[in-house]
C-alpha positions as a Python dict, from the first residue, in 0.01 Angstrom:
ca = {
    (1, 'P'): (0, 0, 0),
    (2, 'R'): (377, -38, -37),
    (3, 'L'): (475, -419, -81),
    (4, 'L'): (770, -383, 156),
    (5, 'S'): (547, -257, 427),
    (6, 'Q'): (299, -549, 353),
    (7, 'F'): (592, -783, 388),
    (8, 'F'): (691, -630, 718),
    (9, 'F'): (367, -693, 891),
    (10, 'A'): (305, -1032, 743),
    (11, 'D'): (651, -1142, 864),
    (12, 'E'): (576, -1002, 1197),
    (13, 'R'): (260, -1222, 1216),
    (14, 'V'): (464, -1528, 1126),
    (15, 'T'): (712, -1453, 1389),
    (16, 'R'): (432, -1397, 1661),
    (17, 'V'): (270, -1716, 1585),
    (18, 'V'): (596, -1924, 1600),
    (19, 'A'): (674, -1771, 1931),
    (20, 'E'): (344, -1867, 2045),
    (21, 'I'): (393, -2225, 1936),
    (22, 'N'): (738, -2247, 2093),
    (23, 'G'): (607, -2140, 2424),
    (24, 'L'): (311, -2367, 2422),
    (25, 'D'): (318, -2723, 2576),
    (26, 'A'): (152, -2925, 2283),
    (27, 'E'): (44, -3229, 2525),
    (28, 'L'): (-102, -2995, 2790),
    (29, 'D'): (-309, -2803, 2528),
    (30, 'P'): (-341, -3008, 2192),
    (31, 'Q'): (-648, -2809, 2090),
    (32, 'Q'): (-458, -2472, 2125),
    (33, 'Y'): (-175, -2625, 1960),
    (34, 'L'): (-378, -2712, 1641),
    (35, 'V'): (-523, -2381, 1649),
    (36, 'L'): (-178, -2205, 1631),
    (37, 'L'): (-64, -2459, 1344),
    (38, 'N'): (-357, -2349, 1127),
    (39, 'Q'): (-267, -1986, 1216),
    (40, 'L'): (78, -2034, 1114),
    (41, 'H'): (-19, -2215, 793),
    (42, 'L'): (-241, -1918, 705),
    (43, 'S'): (37, -1642, 790),
    (44, 'Q'): (295, -1835, 590),
    (45, 'A'): (73, -1858, 285),
    (46, 'H'): (3, -1476, 315),
    (47, 'L'): (376, -1420, 372),
    (48, 'L'): (449, -1610, 50),
    (49, 'A'): (192, -1431, -166),
    (50, 'V'): (331, -1092, -75),
    (51, 'L'): (677, -1228, -127),
    (52, 'E'): (561, -1345, -484),
    (53, 'R'): (426, -1000, -567),
    (54, 'I'): (749, -849, -443),
    (55, 'M'): (950, -1083, -702),
    (56, 'E'): (712, -1001, -965),
    (57, 'E'): (777, -631, -909),
    (58, 'C'): (1133, -634, -820),
    (59, 'I'): (1305, -913, -1038),
    (60, 'P'): (1031, -1000, -1335),
    (61, 'M'): (1302, -1088, -1589),
    (62, 'Q'): (1510, -1295, -1354),
    (63, 'R'): (1250, -1524, -1234),
    (64, 'H'): (1346, -1887, -1257),
    (65, 'S'): (1160, -2063, -1519),
    (66, 'R'): (838, -2265, -1391),
    (67, 'D'): (796, -2442, -1731),
    (68, 'Y'): (825, -2766, -1537),
    (69, 'L'): (491, -2720, -1393),
    (70, 'V'): (324, -2850, -1695),
    (71, 'K'): (479, -3187, -1601),
    (72, 'F'): (284, -3201, -1270),
    (73, 'P'): (-50, -3378, -1219),
    (74, 'E'): (-327, -3106, -1242),
    (75, 'E'): (-450, -3178, -890),
    (76, 'L'): (-125, -3070, -757),
    (77, 'L'): (-155, -2738, -935),
    (78, 'V'): (-320, -2536, -635),
    (79, 'D'): (-320, -2194, -510),
    (80, 'N'): (-124, -2290, -185),
    (81, 'L'): (134, -2508, -346),
    (82, 'G'): (416, -2295, -227),
    (83, 'N'): (314, -2336, 145),
    (84, 'H'): (317, -2696, 94),
    (85, 'M'): (674, -2697, -39),
    (86, 'L'): (782, -2499, 278),
    (87, 'F'): (601, -2744, 517),
    (88, 'A'): (755, -3023, 317),
    (89, 'A'): (1101, -2878, 362),
    (90, 'E'): (1052, -2832, 720),
    (91, 'C'): (942, -3195, 762),
    (92, 'L'): (1211, -3325, 575),
    (93, 'L'): (1467, -3145, 798),
    (94, 'A'): (1302, -3233, 1107),
    (95, 'G'): (1295, -3627, 987),
    (96, 'T'): (935, -3646, 999),
    (97, 'F'): (840, -3733, 640),
    (98, 'P'): (778, -4103, 592),
    (99, 'E'): (591, -4036, 253),
    (100, 'V'): (924, -3998, 72),
    (101, 'E'): (1169, -4293, 26),
    (102, 'E'): (1491, -4268, 222),
    (103, 'A'): (1697, -4244, -92),
    (104, 'D'): (1508, -3953, -214),
    (105, 'R'): (1507, -3783, 159),
    (106, 'A'): (1878, -3797, 159),
    (107, 'Q'): (1894, -3609, -175),
    (108, 'L'): (1611, -3345, -85),
    (109, 'R'): (1727, -3271, 262),
    (110, 'P'): (2025, -3042, 134),
    (111, 'Q'): (1799, -2874, -92),
    (112, 'A'): (1541, -2823, 189),
    (113, 'R'): (1806, -2672, 416),
    (114, 'N'): (1926, -2442, 150),
    (115, 'L'): (1590, -2330, 81),
    (116, 'L'): (1487, -2251, 434),
    (117, 'C'): (1806, -2057, 493),
    (118, 'S'): (1760, -1862, 175),
    (119, 'L'): (1402, -1790, 299),
    (120, 'E'): (1541, -1669, 656),
    (121, 'L'): (1792, -1441, 460),
    (122, 'V'): (1494, -1302, 231),
    (123, 'R'): (1293, -1221, 549),
    (124, 'T'): (1600, -1044, 723),
    (125, 'V'): (1688, -849, 425),
    (126, 'L'): (1340, -734, 337),
    (127, 'R'): (1256, -653, 690),
    (128, 'E'): (1576, -421, 697),
    (129, 'Q'): (1485, -267, 373),
    (130, 'S'): (1115, -203, 458),
    (131, 'L'): (1237, -4, 769),
    (132, 'S'): (1502, 193, 597),
    (133, 'Q'): (1398, 235, 216),
    (134, 'P'): (1060, 86, 163),
    (135, 'N'): (1034, 233, -189),
    (136, 'S'): (1347, 72, -337),
    (137, 'Y'): (1509, -263, -432),
    (138, 'P'): (1875, -208, -434),
    (139, 'E'): (2102, -476, -590),
    (140, 'P'): (2178, -685, -282),
    (141, 'V'): (1809, -721, -225),
    (142, 'R'): (1740, -850, -561),
    (143, 'A'): (2034, -1103, -555),
    (144, 'V'): (1877, -1239, -250),
    (145, 'L'): (1535, -1269, -405),
    (146, 'V'): (1673, -1430, -738),
    (147, 'Q'): (1872, -1689, -522),
    (148, 'F'): (1558, -1771, -328),
    (149, 'D'): (1340, -1811, -644),
    (150, 'R'): (1579, -2037, -785),
    (151, 'L'): (1615, -2251, -483),
    (152, 'F'): (1235, -2269, -455),
    (153, 'A'): (1186, -2384, -798),
    (154, 'E'): (1472, -2643, -772),
    (155, 'F'): (1322, -2791, -453),
    (156, 'E'): (971, -2787, -577),
    (157, 'L'): (1060, -2993, -909),
    (158, 'S'): (1269, -3242, -689),
    (159, 'Y'): (1017, -3289, -424),
    (160, 'V'): (715, -3331, -651),
    (161, 'S'): (919, -3563, -876),
    (162, 'S'): (1005, -3775, -581),
    (163, 'L'): (630, -3839, -486),
    (164, 'V'): (440, -3861, -826),
    (165, 'A'): (534, -3962, -1173),
    (166, 'V'): (575, -3632, -1366),
    (167, 'K'): (499, -3616, -1737),
    (168, 'S'): (764, -3693, -1982),
    (169, 'P'): (814, -3453, -2277),
    (170, 'E'): (642, -3709, -2487),
    (171, 'E'): (346, -3712, -2279),
    (172, 'I'): (337, -3325, -2282),
    (173, 'Y'): (369, -3321, -2665),
    (174, 'R'): (84, -3576, -2676),
    (175, 'Q'): (-132, -3365, -2466),
    (176, 'Q'): (-63, -3061, -2692),
    (177, 'E'): (-151, -3245, -2995),
    (178, 'I'): (-501, -3313, -2845),
    (179, 'I'): (-521, -2945, -2748),
    (180, 'V'): (-461, -2867, -3119),
    (181, 'L'): (-707, -3119, -3251),
    (182, 'F'): (-975, -2997, -3020),
    (183, 'C'): (-907, -2630, -3130),
    (184, 'E'): (-913, -2737, -3511),
    (185, 'T'): (-1221, -2933, -3447),
    (186, 'V'): (-1416, -2621, -3298),
    (187, 'E'): (-1279, -2415, -3601),
    (188, 'R'): (-1433, -2665, -3851),
    (189, 'A'): (-1747, -2689, -3649),
    (190, 'L'): (-1798, -2314, -3663),
    (191, 'H'): (-1716, -2305, -4028),
    (192, 'L'): (-1972, -2597, -4096),
    (193, 'G'): (-2224, -2450, -3872),
    (194, 'Y'): (-2251, -2728, -3652),
    (195, 'L'): (-2171, -2483, -3352),
    (196, 'T'): (-2217, -2112, -3307),
    (197, 'Q'): (-1988, -1851, -3148),
    (198, 'E'): (-2266, -1775, -2899),
    (199, 'M'): (-2265, -2123, -2778),
    (200, 'I'): (-1884, -2121, -2704),
    (201, 'D'): (-1900, -1770, -2547),
    (202, 'G'): (-2198, -1881, -2341),
    (203, 'Y'): (-2022, -2200, -2225),
    (204, 'E'): (-2312, -2406, -2352),
    (205, 'P'): (-2308, -2752, -2143),
    (206, 'L'): (-2381, -2951, -2460),
    (207, 'L'): (-2046, -2862, -2588),
    (208, 'M'): (-1885, -3100, -2325),
    (209, 'F'): (-2029, -3393, -2518),
    (210, 'T'): (-2023, -3231, -2887),
    (211, 'I'): (-1661, -3117, -2910),
    (212, 'P'): (-1518, -3447, -2800),
    (213, 'R'): (-1759, -3649, -3045),
    (214, 'L'): (-1667, -3429, -3330),
    (215, 'A'): (-1301, -3451, -3241),
    (216, 'I'): (-1286, -3809, -3268),
    (217, 'I'): (-1442, -3798, -3619),
    (218, 'S'): (-1186, -3518, -3719),
    (219, 'G'): (-887, -3721, -3563),
    (220, 'L'): (-977, -4022, -3771),
    (221, 'L'): (-1069, -3868, -4108),
    (222, 'I'): (-984, -3511, -4120),
    (223, 'Y'): (-639, -3515, -3939),
    (224, 'P'): (-523, -3888, -3967),
    (225, 'E'): (-168, -3797, -3868),
    (226, 'G'): (-263, -3639, -3550),
    (227, 'P'): (-291, -3759, -3201),
    (228, 'L'): (-573, -4042, -3311),
    (229, 'S'): (-337, -4174, -3578),
    (230, 'L'): (-409, -4552, -3565),
    (231, 'E'): (-75, -4608, -3756),
    (232, 'R'): (119, -4564, -3446),
    (233, 'S'): (98, -4843, -3152),
    (234, 'P'): (-145, -4778, -2858),
    (235, 'E'): (180, -4740, -2638),
    (236, 'D'): (271, -4420, -2858),
    (237, 'M'): (-79, -4281, -2830),
    (238, 'S'): (-203, -4052, -2552),
    (239, 'C'): (-336, -4226, -2248),
    (240, 'I'): (-683, -4073, -2301),
    (241, 'F'): (-724, -4256, -2631),
    (242, 'S'): (-483, -4574, -2607),
    (243, 'P'): (-727, -4806, -2421),
    (244, 'F'): (-992, -4739, -2700),
    (245, 'Y'): (-739, -4823, -2967),
    (246, 'N'): (-950, -5120, -3104),
    (247, 'L'): (-1269, -4955, -3084),
    (248, 'L'): (-1116, -4647, -3268),
    (249, 'K'): (-1032, -4883, -3555),
    (250, 'K'): (-1390, -5021, -3593),
    (251, 'I'): (-1527, -4652, -3586),
    (252, 'R'): (-1276, -4550, -3847),
    (253, 'E'): (-1384, -4840, -4068),
    (254, 'L'): (-1746, -4722, -4023),
    (255, 'L'): (-1685, -4367, -4117),
    (256, 'R'): (-1492, -4450, -4415),
    (257, 'V'): (-1783, -4596, -4608),
    (258, 'L'): (-1991, -4287, -4545),
    (259, 'S'): (-2075, -4043, -4808),
    (260, 'V'): (-2022, -3670, -4768),
    (261, 'E'): (-2365, -3622, -4696),
    (262, 'E'): (-2406, -3915, -4473),
    (263, 'L'): (-2091, -3784, -4273),
    (264, 'Y'): (-2244, -3445, -4247),
    (265, 'L'): (-2573, -3579, -4129),
    (266, 'L'): (-2375, -3789, -3863),
    (267, 'E'): (-2182, -3489, -3719),
    (268, 'R'): (-2503, -3284, -3713),
    (269, 'S'): (-2678, -3540, -3499),
    (270, 'L'): (-2379, -3568, -3263),
    (271, 'C'): (-2433, -3203, -3206),
    (272, 'T'): (-2764, -3236, -3079),
    (273, 'A'): (-2801, -3587, -2927),
    (274, 'E'): (-2742, -3618, -2546),
}
């Protein structure tokens, strides 16, 4: 059950697979080479998972901030992102990463080298610690982990930024505005009886249509200074709503002529129509 013991055996597996790959002629046995590469991928992922748990136990208050992850596209936020980062670092050092522009590669290579060297140092230190005192993390071990955690975060941000357009602070703020609008819409709908708590707790599928519809009305009438404010230009709106700027203006004009009773009936109908 001890994490350092788990790390030792995970590290042993990675070392064993690497040795098998180095001793294999890929051209003579390409199928076995692919099998070993897959084993390496899985064993490295397991090693990183154990290492992550060790850092959470050993240096929880000294972890490098991961706030930058909110800037990443959602499709990149997968469980094995860390393993992809190590693979990218290895490819960059080997010069086999055409997806990255040359200018970015020149900037990323030193970071990749520092990261991989730091990982090797972590593996050495933790192996020694697991064989001597597997129940403790002395200060030298903590220092090595802190350094690796920082280098990993710095490389991750730099590498992803070189491949995709990360969200700007303005985009993140707009996204948070929409989250607040949806939360306030749900609270208002519960208060007016449009929705029930049971529907929300039960993940009623109809809510996928109901809440966005109600949010548009709330954003145009109830909270006109929020993310659906039409006083700002389309460029200053969230990319979710900016393409519908002119349509939203027409909807607002129609909503403004409704009485309180008519608005209530409209919102009620939006909660039931499919």
